[in-house]
Coordinates of C-alpha atoms in Angstrom, one line a residue:
M556 CA 25.1 -10.4 24.6
A557 CA 23.3 -10.5 21.3
L558 CA 22.8 -13.7 19.4
K559 CA 25.3 -14.0 16.6
V560 CA 22.7 -15.0 14.1
L561 CA 20.7 -11.8 14.7
S562 CA 23.9 -9.6 14.8
A563 CA 24.9 -11.0 11.5
L564 CA 21.6 -9.9 10.0
D565 CA 21.8 -6.4 11.5
S566 CA 25.3 -5.9 10.2
A567 CA 25.1 -7.8 6.9
K568 CA 26.3 -6.1 3.7
T569 CA 23.9 -5.6 0.9
R570 CA 23.9 -8.8 -1.3
F571 CA 22.2 -10.0 -4.4
Y572 CA 19.7 -11.9 -2.3
H573 CA 18.3 -8.6 -0.9
F574 CA 17.6 -7.3 -4.4
K575 CA 16.1 -10.6 -5.4
T576 CA 13.8 -10.4 -2.4
I577 CA 12.8 -6.9 -3.4
I578 CA 11.6 -8.2 -6.7
V579 CA 10.0 -11.5 -5.5
A580 CA 8.3 -9.9 -2.6
G581 CA 7.4 -6.8 -4.4
M582 CA 5.6 -8.6 -7.3
G583 CA 2.6 -9.1 -5.0
L584 CA 2.4 -5.3 -4.6
F585 CA 2.9 -4.9 -8.3
T586 CA -0.1 -7.2 -8.9
D587 CA -2.1 -5.3 -6.3
S588 CA -1.7 -1.9 -7.9
Y589 CA -2.1 -3.3 -11.4
D590 CA -5.5 -4.8 -10.6
L591 CA -6.8 -2.2 -8.2
F592 CA -6.1 0.8 -10.5
C593 CA -6.8 -0.6 -13.9
I594 CA -10.4 -1.0 -12.8
T595 CA -11.1 2.7 -13.6
P596 CA -10.7 2.4 -17.4
I597 CA -12.4 -1.0 -17.3
L598 CA -15.4 0.4 -15.6
K599 CA -15.6 2.8 -18.6
L600 CA -15.7 -0.1 -21.0
L601 CA -18.3 -1.9 -18.9
S602 CA -20.5 1.2 -18.9
R603 CA -20.3 1.3 -22.7
I604 CA -21.1 -2.4 -23.1
Y605 CA -23.9 -2.9 -20.6
Y606 CA -25.6 0.5 -20.2
K607 CA -27.5 2.3 -22.9
D608 CA -26.6 5.7 -21.6
S609 CA -22.9 4.7 -21.2
K610 CA -23.0 5.5 -17.5
L611 CA -22.7 3.1 -14.6
P612 CA -25.0 3.8 -11.6
N613 CA -23.1 5.1 -8.6
L614 CA -24.0 2.0 -6.6
V615 CA -22.5 -0.3 -9.2
T616 CA -19.3 1.8 -9.5
A617 CA -19.0 1.9 -5.7
A618 CA -19.4 -1.9 -5.5
M619 CA -16.8 -2.6 -8.2
L620 CA -14.3 -0.2 -6.5
T621 CA -14.7 -1.4 -3.0
T622 CA -15.1 -5.2 -3.3
A623 CA -11.4 -5.7 -3.8
L624 CA -10.6 -3.3 -1.0
L625 CA -13.0 -5.2 1.3
G626 CA -11.3 -8.4 0.4
T627 CA -8.0 -6.7 1.2
V628 CA -9.2 -5.9 4.7
F629 CA -10.0 -9.6 5.5
G630 CA -6.8 -10.8 3.8
Q631 CA -4.6 -8.5 5.9
L632 CA -6.3 -9.6 9.1
I633 CA -6.3 -13.3 8.4
F634 CA -3.0 -13.7 6.6
G635 CA -1.3 -11.3 9.1
H636 CA -2.3 -13.5 12.0
L637 CA -1.4 -16.7 10.2
G638 CA 2.1 -15.2 9.4
D639 CA 2.8 -15.0 13.1
R640 CA 1.2 -18.4 14.0
M641 CA 2.5 -20.6 11.2
G642 CA 5.5 -18.7 9.9
R643 CA 5.9 -16.1 7.1
R644 CA 7.0 -18.6 4.4
H645 CA 4.3 -21.2 4.9
V646 CA 1.4 -18.8 4.0
Y647 CA 3.3 -16.6 1.6
G648 CA 2.8 -18.8 -1.4
L649 CA -0.9 -19.3 -0.7
A650 CA -1.5 -15.5 -0.9
L651 CA 0.3 -15.5 -4.3
I652 CA -1.7 -18.4 -5.6
L653 CA -4.9 -16.7 -4.6
M654 CA -3.9 -13.5 -6.4
V655 CA -3.0 -15.3 -9.6
L656 CA -6.1 -17.5 -9.8
S657 CA -8.5 -14.7 -8.9
S658 CA -6.9 -12.4 -11.5
L659 CA -7.5 -15.1 -14.2
A660 CA -11.0 -15.8 -12.9
S661 CA -11.9 -12.1 -13.1
G662 CA -11.3 -12.3 -16.8
F663 CA -13.4 -15.4 -17.1
S664 CA -16.3 -13.8 -15.2
I665 CA -19.3 -16.0 -15.9
C666 CA -21.6 -15.5 -18.9
T667 CA -22.2 -12.2 -20.8
E668 CA -25.5 -11.0 -19.3
K669 CA -25.0 -7.7 -17.3
T670 CA -26.1 -8.8 -13.8
C671 CA -24.3 -12.1 -14.0
V672 CA -21.1 -10.5 -15.2
L673 CA -21.0 -7.8 -12.6
L674 CA -21.8 -10.2 -9.7
S675 CA -19.2 -12.7 -10.8
L676 CA -16.6 -9.9 -11.4
G677 CA -17.3 -8.5 -7.9
F678 CA -16.9 -11.9 -6.3
F679 CA -13.6 -12.7 -8.0
R680 CA -12.3 -9.2 -7.2
F681 CA -13.1 -9.8 -3.6
L682 CA -11.0 -13.0 -3.7
L683 CA -8.3 -11.0 -5.5
G684 CA -8.3 -8.4 -2.7
F685 CA -8.1 -11.2 -0.1
G686 CA -4.9 -12.5 -1.7
V687 CA -3.5 -9.0 -2.1
G688 CA -4.3 -8.2 1.6
G689 CA -2.4 -11.3 2.6
D690 CA 0.6 -10.2 0.7
Y691 CA 0.8 -6.8 2.4
P692 CA 1.9 -7.9 6.0
L693 CA 3.8 -10.9 4.8
S694 CA 6.0 -9.0 2.3
A695 CA 6.6 -6.1 4.6
T696 CA 7.6 -8.5 7.5
I697 CA 9.8 -10.7 5.4
M698 CA 11.7 -7.7 3.9
S699 CA 12.1 -6.1 7.3
E700 CA 13.4 -9.3 8.9
L701 CA 15.9 -10.0 6.2
S702 CA 17.3 -6.5 6.0
N703 CA 20.2 -5.0 7.9
K704 CA 19.6 -2.2 10.3
K705 CA 21.4 0.5 8.2
T706 CA 19.3 0.2 5.1
R707 CA 16.1 -1.5 6.3
G708 CA 13.9 1.4 5.5
A709 CA 15.3 1.7 2.0
F710 CA 14.8 -2.0 1.2
I711 CA 11.2 -2.0 2.4
A712 CA 10.6 1.2 0.4
A713 CA 12.2 -0.3 -2.7
M714 CA 9.9 -3.3 -2.4
F715 CA 6.9 -1.0 -2.0
S716 CA 7.9 1.0 -5.0
M717 CA 6.8 -2.0 -7.1
Q718 CA 3.3 -0.6 -6.6
G719 CA 4.2 2.3 -8.8
F720 CA 5.4 0.1 -11.5
G721 CA 2.2 -1.9 -11.3
I722 CA 0.2 1.2 -11.9
L723 CA 2.3 2.0 -14.9
A724 CA 2.1 -1.5 -16.2
G725 CA -1.7 -1.6 -15.8
A726 CA -2.0 1.7 -17.7
A727 CA 0.4 0.5 -20.5
V728 CA -1.4 -2.8 -21.0
T729 CA -4.8 -1.0 -21.1
M730 CA -3.5 1.4 -23.7
V731 CA -2.0 -1.3 -25.9
V732 CA -5.1 -3.6 -25.7
C733 CA -7.5 -0.8 -26.4
K734 CA -5.5 0.5 -29.3
V735 CA -5.2 -2.9 -30.9
F736 CA -9.0 -3.6 -30.4
D737 CA -9.9 -0.2 -31.7
E738 CA -7.9 -0.6 -34.9
A739 CA -9.2 -4.2 -35.3
S740 CA -12.8 -2.9 -35.1
G741 CA -12.2 -0.3 -37.8
N742 CA -12.3 2.7 -35.4
A743 CA -15.6 2.2 -33.7
T744 CA -18.0 5.1 -33.4
P745 CA -19.0 6.8 -30.1
E746 CA -22.5 5.5 -30.4
H747 CA -21.6 1.9 -31.1
T748 CA -19.5 -0.3 -28.9
P749 CA -18.1 -3.4 -30.7
K750 CA -18.5 -6.9 -29.2
G751 CA -14.7 -7.0 -28.9
A752 CA -14.8 -4.7 -26.0
N753 CA -16.2 -7.5 -23.9
V754 CA -13.0 -9.4 -24.6
A755 CA -10.7 -6.4 -24.2
W756 CA -11.5 -5.8 -20.5
R757 CA -11.2 -9.5 -19.7
L758 CA -7.8 -9.7 -21.3
I759 CA -6.5 -6.6 -19.4
L760 CA -7.4 -8.3 -16.1
M761 CA -6.0 -11.7 -17.0
I762 CA -2.6 -10.2 -18.1
G763 CA -2.2 -8.9 -14.5
A764 CA -1.7 -12.5 -13.3
I765 CA 1.4 -13.2 -15.3
P766 CA 4.1 -11.2 -13.4
A767 CA 3.0 -12.7 -10.0
A768 CA 2.9 -16.2 -11.5
L769 CA 6.5 -15.9 -12.7
T770 CA 7.7 -15.4 -9.1
F771 CA 5.9 -18.4 -7.6
Y772 CA 8.9 -20.7 -7.8
W773 CA 11.2 -18.2 -6.0
R774 CA 8.7 -17.6 -3.3
M775 CA 8.4 -21.3 -2.6
M776 CA 12.2 -21.5 -2.4
M777 CA 12.6 -18.7 0.2
P778 CA 13.7 -19.9 3.6
E779 CA 11.9 -18.8 6.8
T780 CA 13.3 -15.6 8.2
A781 CA 15.9 -16.2 10.8
R782 CA 14.4 -13.7 13.2
Y783 CA 11.1 -15.7 13.2
T784 CA 12.8 -19.0 13.5
A785 CA 15.1 -17.9 16.4
L786 CA 12.7 -15.6 18.3
V787 CA 9.3 -17.1 17.8
E788 CA 9.9 -20.8 17.0
Q789 CA 12.9 -20.9 19.4
N790 CA 14.9 -23.0 16.9
L791 CA 18.3 -21.5 16.8
D792 CA 19.9 -24.3 14.8
Q793 CA 17.4 -23.9 12.0
A794 CA 17.8 -20.1 12.1
I795 CA 21.5 -20.6 11.5
K796 CA 20.8 -22.8 8.5
D797 CA 18.3 -20.3 7.1
I798 CA 20.6 -17.3 7.5
K799 CA 23.5 -19.3 5.8
K800 CA 21.3 -19.6 2.7
V801 CA 20.6 -15.9 2.7
L802 CA 24.0 -14.4 3.6
E803 CA 26.3 -17.2 2.5
V804 CA 28.5 -16.9 5.5
P805 CA 30.5 -19.7 7.2
I806 CA 28.5 -21.4 10.0
G807 CA 31.4 -20.7 12.4
E808 CA 30.7 -17.0 12.2
I809 CA 27.1 -17.3 13.3
R810 CA 27.1 -20.3 15.6
E811 CA 27.1 -19.5 19.3
D812 CA 30.3 -20.3 21.2
S813 CA 28.3 -21.8 24.0
S814 CA 24.7 -22.9 24.4
P815 CA 22.7 -19.7 24.8
P816 CA 20.0 -19.5 27.5
P817 CA 16.3 -19.9 26.4
L818 CA 15.1 -16.7 24.8
N819 CA 11.7 -16.8 26.5
P820 CA 9.4 -14.6 24.5
P821 CA 7.2 -12.2 26.3
P822 CA 4.6 -14.1 28.4
Y823 CA 1.8 -11.7 27.5
P824 CA -0.6 -12.7 24.6
L825 CA -1.9 -10.6 21.8
F826 CA -4.5 -8.0 22.9
S827 CA -3.8 -8.5 26.5
R828 CA -3.6 -5.6 29.0
Q829 CA 0.2 -5.8 28.8
F830 CA 0.1 -5.8 25.0
F831 CA -1.9 -2.6 24.9
R832 CA 0.2 -1.0 27.6
R833 CA 3.4 -1.7 25.6
H834 CA 2.2 -1.6 22.0
G835 CA -1.3 -0.1 22.0
R836 CA -0.1 3.4 21.2
D837 CA 2.0 2.2 18.3
L838 CA -0.8 0.2 16.9
L839 CA -3.3 3.1 17.3
S840 CA -0.9 5.5 15.6
C841 CA 0.0 3.2 12.7
S842 CA -3.7 2.4 12.1
L843 CA -4.8 6.0 12.2
S844 CA -2.1 7.2 9.9
W845 CA -2.8 4.4 7.4
F846 CA -6.6 5.1 7.6
L847 CA -6.1 8.8 6.8
V848 CA -3.7 8.5 4.0
D849 CA -5.7 5.8 2.2
I850 CA -8.8 8.0 2.3
V851 CA -6.8 10.5 0.2
F852 CA -4.6 8.2 -1.9
Y853 CA -7.3 5.8 -3.2
S854 CA -9.9 8.5 -3.6
S855 CA -7.5 10.5 -5.8
N856 CA -6.6 7.5 -7.9
F857 CA -10.2 6.4 -8.4
F858 CA -11.5 9.8 -9.5
Q859 CA -8.6 10.9 -11.7
S860 CA -10.9 10.8 -14.7
K861 CA -13.2 13.4 -13.1
I862 CA -10.3 15.7 -12.4
Y863 CA -8.9 15.4 -15.9
Y864 CA -12.1 15.1 -17.8
K865 CA -11.3 18.0 -20.2
Y866 CA -8.2 16.2 -21.3
I867 CA -10.0 12.9 -21.7
Y868 CA -12.6 14.3 -24.1
N869 CA -10.1 16.8 -25.6
N870 CA -12.8 19.3 -26.8
E871 CA -14.9 16.4 -28.3
K872 CA -18.4 15.8 -27.2
K873 CA -18.0 12.0 -27.4
V874 CA -15.3 9.4 -28.0
N875 CA -15.7 5.7 -28.6
A876 CA -15.3 3.2 -25.7
Y877 CA -11.7 2.2 -26.5
E878 CA -10.6 5.8 -26.9
E879 CA -12.1 6.8 -23.6
A880 CA -10.4 4.0 -21.7
L881 CA -7.1 4.6 -23.5
R882 CA -7.1 8.4 -22.6
I883 CA -7.8 7.6 -18.9
S884 CA -4.9 5.1 -19.0
E885 CA -2.6 7.7 -20.7
L886 CA -3.3 10.1 -17.8
Q887 CA -2.6 7.3 -15.3
A888 CA 0.7 6.6 -17.0
I889 CA 1.7 10.2 -17.0
V890 CA 1.0 10.6 -13.3
A891 CA 2.9 7.3 -12.6
V892 CA 6.0 8.3 -14.7
C893 CA 6.1 12.0 -13.6
S894 CA 5.0 11.7 -10.0
T895 CA 4.4 8.3 -8.4
I896 CA 7.5 6.4 -9.4
P897 CA 10.0 9.3 -8.8
A898 CA 8.5 9.8 -5.4
Y899 CA 9.3 6.2 -4.5
F900 CA 12.9 6.7 -5.6
F901 CA 13.1 9.8 -3.3
T902 CA 11.8 7.7 -0.4
V903 CA 14.3 4.9 -1.0
Y904 CA 17.1 7.5 -1.0
F905 CA 16.0 9.6 2.0
I906 CA 14.1 7.3 4.3
D907 CA 17.2 6.3 6.3
K908 CA 18.6 9.8 6.1
I909 CA 15.7 12.0 7.0
G910 CA 13.6 9.5 9.0
R911 CA 10.1 8.2 8.9
K912 CA 8.5 10.8 11.0
K913 CA 9.7 13.8 9.1
I914 CA 8.9 12.3 5.7
Q915 CA 5.4 11.4 6.8
K916 CA 4.7 14.9 8.2
L917 CA 6.2 16.6 5.1
G918 CA 4.0 14.4 2.9
F919 CA 0.8 15.2 4.7
F920 CA 1.6 18.9 4.8
C921 CA 2.5 19.3 1.1
M922 CA -0.5 17.3 0.1
A923 CA -2.8 19.5 2.1
M924 CA -1.3 22.7 0.7
V925 CA -1.7 21.4 -2.9
Y926 CA -5.3 20.2 -2.4
F927 CA -6.2 23.6 -0.9
S928 CA -4.4 25.5 -3.7
I929 CA -6.4 23.7 -6.4
G930 CA -9.6 23.2 -4.3
I931 CA -10.3 26.6 -2.8
P932 CA -10.0 28.5 -6.2
Y933 CA -11.5 25.7 -8.2
Y934 CA -14.9 27.3 -8.4
F935 CA -13.8 30.6 -9.9
Y936 CA -10.6 29.7 -11.6
W937 CA -9.5 26.1 -12.1
S938 CA -12.9 25.0 -13.4
K939 CA -12.3 27.3 -16.4
H940 CA -8.5 26.9 -16.6
T941 CA -7.8 23.2 -16.2
N942 CA -4.4 23.7 -17.8
I943 CA -0.9 22.3 -17.4
G944 CA -0.4 24.2 -14.1
F945 CA -3.4 22.4 -12.7
M946 CA -2.1 19.0 -13.8
I947 CA 1.3 19.7 -12.3
L948 CA -0.3 20.6 -9.0
Y949 CA -2.5 17.6 -9.0
C950 CA 0.5 15.3 -9.8
L951 CA 2.3 16.8 -6.8
T952 CA -0.4 15.2 -4.5
F953 CA 0.7 11.8 -5.7
F954 CA 4.4 12.7 -5.4
F955 CA 4.0 13.7 -1.7
A956 CA 1.7 10.8 -1.0
N957 CA 4.4 8.3 -2.0
F958 CA 7.3 10.5 -0.8
G959 CA 5.3 10.6 2.4
P960 CA 2.7 8.7 4.3
N961 CA 1.6 6.2 1.7
T962 CA 5.1 4.6 2.0
T963 CA 5.9 5.3 5.6
T964 CA 2.7 3.8 6.8
F965 CA 3.7 0.6 5.1
I966 CA 7.2 0.6 6.5
V967 CA 6.7 1.6 10.2
P968 CA 4.5 -1.3 11.3
A969 CA 7.1 -3.8 10.0
E970 CA 9.7 -2.2 12.3
L971 CA 7.9 -1.3 15.5
F972 CA 6.4 -4.5 16.8
P973 CA 8.1 -7.7 18.3
A974 CA 8.6 -10.6 16.0
R975 CA 5.8 -12.7 17.5
F976 CA 3.2 -9.9 16.8
R977 CA 4.8 -8.2 13.8
S978 CA 2.8 -9.6 10.9
T979 CA -0.5 -9.5 12.9
C980 CA 0.0 -5.8 13.9
H981 CA 1.0 -4.9 10.3
G982 CA -2.2 -6.6 9.0
I983 CA -4.4 -4.8 11.5
S984 CA -2.8 -1.4 10.6
G985 CA -3.3 -2.1 6.9
A986 CA -6.8 -3.4 7.3
I987 CA -7.8 -0.2 9.1
G988 CA -6.1 1.7 6.3
K989 CA -8.2 -0.1 3.7
L990 CA -11.4 0.8 5.6
G991 CA -10.3 4.4 5.1
A992 CA -9.9 3.7 1.4
I993 CA -13.4 2.3 1.2
I994 CA -14.9 5.2 3.1
G995 CA -13.0 7.8 1.1
S996 CA -13.8 6.2 -2.3
V997 CA -17.5 6.0 -1.6
V998 CA -17.7 9.5 -0.2
V999 CA -15.8 11.1 -3.0
L1000 CA -17.7 9.0 -5.6
W1001 CA -21.0 10.6 -4.4
V1002 CA -19.7 14.1 -3.8
A1003 CA -17.5 14.6 -6.8
P1004 CA -19.3 15.5 -10.1
D1005 CA -19.5 13.0 -12.9
H1006 CA -18.3 14.7 -16.0
T1007 CA -19.1 13.1 -19.3
K1008 CA -19.3 16.2 -21.5
L1009 CA -17.5 19.5 -21.4
E1010 CA -20.7 21.5 -21.0
D1011 CA -21.6 19.5 -17.9
D1012 CA -19.4 21.9 -15.8
T1013 CA -22.4 23.5 -14.0
E1014 CA -22.3 25.7 -10.9
N1015 CA -23.4 22.8 -8.8
E1016 CA -20.7 20.5 -10.1
R1017 CA -18.0 23.2 -9.5
I1018 CA -19.2 23.4 -5.9
R1019 CA -19.0 19.7 -5.5
M1020 CA -15.5 19.5 -7.0
T1021 CA -14.4 22.3 -4.7
A1022 CA -15.8 20.4 -1.7
T1023 CA -14.1 17.2 -2.7
L1024 CA -10.7 18.7 -3.0
V1025 CA -11.0 20.7 0.2
F1026 CA -12.2 17.6 2.0
L1027 CA -9.1 15.7 0.9
G1028 CA -6.9 18.6 2.1
G1029 CA -8.6 18.6 5.4
V1030 CA -7.9 14.9 5.8
C1031 CA -4.2 15.6 5.3
I1032 CA -4.3 18.3 8.1
V1033 CA -5.9 15.7 10.4
G1034 CA -3.0 13.4 9.4
I1035 CA -0.5 16.0 10.6
M1036 CA -2.3 16.4 13.8
E1037 CA -2.4 12.7 14.4
E1038 CA 1.4 12.4 13.7
T1039 CA 2.0 15.3 16.1
F1040 CA -0.1 14.2 19.1
V1041 CA -0.2 10.4 18.8
P1042 CA 3.1 9.5 17.1
P1043 CA 4.4 6.0 17.1
Q1044 CA 7.7 5.5 19.0
Y1045 CA 10.1 5.6 16.1
R1046 CA 13.6 4.2 16.3
Q1047 CA 16.6 3.7 14.1
Q1048 CA 17.2 0.0 14.6
M1049 CA 15.5 -3.2 15.7
Y1050 CA 16.7 -4.5 19.1
N1051 CA 17.2 -8.1 19.8
L1052 CA 16.1 -9.8 23.0
K1053 CA 19.4 -9.4 25.0
Q1054 CA 19.9 -5.8 24.1
G1055 CA 16.3 -5.0 25.0
R1056 CA 16.6 -6.6 28.4
R1057 CA 19.8 -4.7 29.2
L1058 CA 18.2 -1.4 28.2
V1059 CA 15.1 -2.2 30.3
K1060 CA 17.3 -2.6 33.4
E1061 CA 19.1 0.6 32.6
Y1062 CA 16.0 2.7 32.2
I1063 CA 13.5 1.1 34.5
M1064 CA 14.0 3.7 37.2
Y1065 CA 12.6 6.3 34.8
F1066 CA 9.5 4.3 33.9
D1067 CA 6.8 6.3 35.7
Q1068 CA 8.0 9.8 34.6
F1069 CA 8.2 8.8 31.0
L1070 CA 4.7 7.3 31.0
L1071 CA 3.4 10.7 32.3
K1072 CA 4.8 12.5 29.2
F1073 CA 2.4 12.1 26.4
N1074 CA 4.4 13.1 23.4
V1075 CA 7.9 11.8 24.0
E1076 CA 9.8 10.2 21.2
E1077 CA 12.1 7.9 23.2
S1078 CA 10.9 6.5 26.5
E1079 CA 10.9 3.5 28.7
E1080 CA 7.9 2.4 26.8
V1081 CA 10.0 2.3 23.6
V1082 CA 12.4 -0.1 25.1
L1083 CA 9.7 -2.3 26.6
S1084 CA 8.0 -2.7 23.3
R1085 CA 11.0 -3.3 21.2
F1086 CA 13.2 -5.9 23.0
V1087 CA 12.0 -9.0 21.2
M1088 CA 13.2 -8.3 17.7

């Protein structure tokens, strides 16, 4: 018989607390996307300030783009593990503090000399990524464990959609700051970059700390999740108190009629032979999917200015520093409003209707088709006709990334694994994904052409752009293959301990034959790996 406290969570009606959690937990993702994606126009400002030819060396650009991602890798691994060892709530506030302080510190990057500025900015962005990485597994796990089984996917997707609003906010702040500084400088010329630009980029980064800082109080007031307290800490009385704060239900409805037997979590430790037998396939599948989608998603975001260079320069040979950063941000805002944010809304609506597997496959397939449709004919057509049709097709890659694998790879690890491993496994999956983002960003940075003028569109650069787009489409095809041949064991609900044990007994006789089937979607292995929710 299921514990009442867990049954109450699974069957709970949607309440105000769920929406508050979406905002409070999602603000970390908001800050993440704000800081990670506003770096593109900021790098344009830095190139104008510190380099005579207004062009950052590829090595410097790669370092600035990947330091935050590298910090995210370590943050996901360390905070994910701490979330299972110490509790979600106890380390949740620490991740937020680290994000806020490092965002502010990025703006206060030491001195004004080029080398010193770049080194200090890279260091603080690494710390920022470390905090952002910690927020990923903790936010996903908390939202998953507080949701009911009917709308769990929609709630996690809604929280993840804050990433889209962070991209939009970063673009909007950059546009406003650049416009104000441009007018204050008296419309700077393309050849001269005002000293105010050295203040503008710092201000953009520091503003990103404000939304996260505003949610600090509510994060500290959040109770520990009842699933963690009951199933990992084995403290049923405290779990009842915690769930009463969340659901506001009488204690009599969630207190056990008699003393329940000890829950006895699985005896096997993390990374043991039993762990890999029961959860290894899920962990491998989640990690591979996240790795592949992040290669595409972050690469596409970081080299948007190379895709839309003709719109950035607008038939002008040169624009001033503020105008260049502003136009890049305008394009980021257009993509966010027309593609990224609507895709998140689609996911929220369809995730519990269509299912994770179908949405992920659909997203990878449509992204591949779009990349091939703009990549293969780029050499002989799109390079000369970068028109509205090209922009619409390119925006569709972001739509199907977010109404697809970019969102599902965040949701699935928060549902698949037992409570005592959930945050750790989510962190591992996400860390592998960010390694893909680093690899993809560096490869695309070196392969894609660097347009600075309209006449730079040489034959060699058209070939490089074609290769870049086709490469991204090929990665999406690999994503489809991975989801087909090494899929995680999806399910529609999270089982509690008692339900899982009963199902194990019912299906144990079929254990051997199910293990022999490589591509089954529901098997004994599913039950074995899910019964400690």
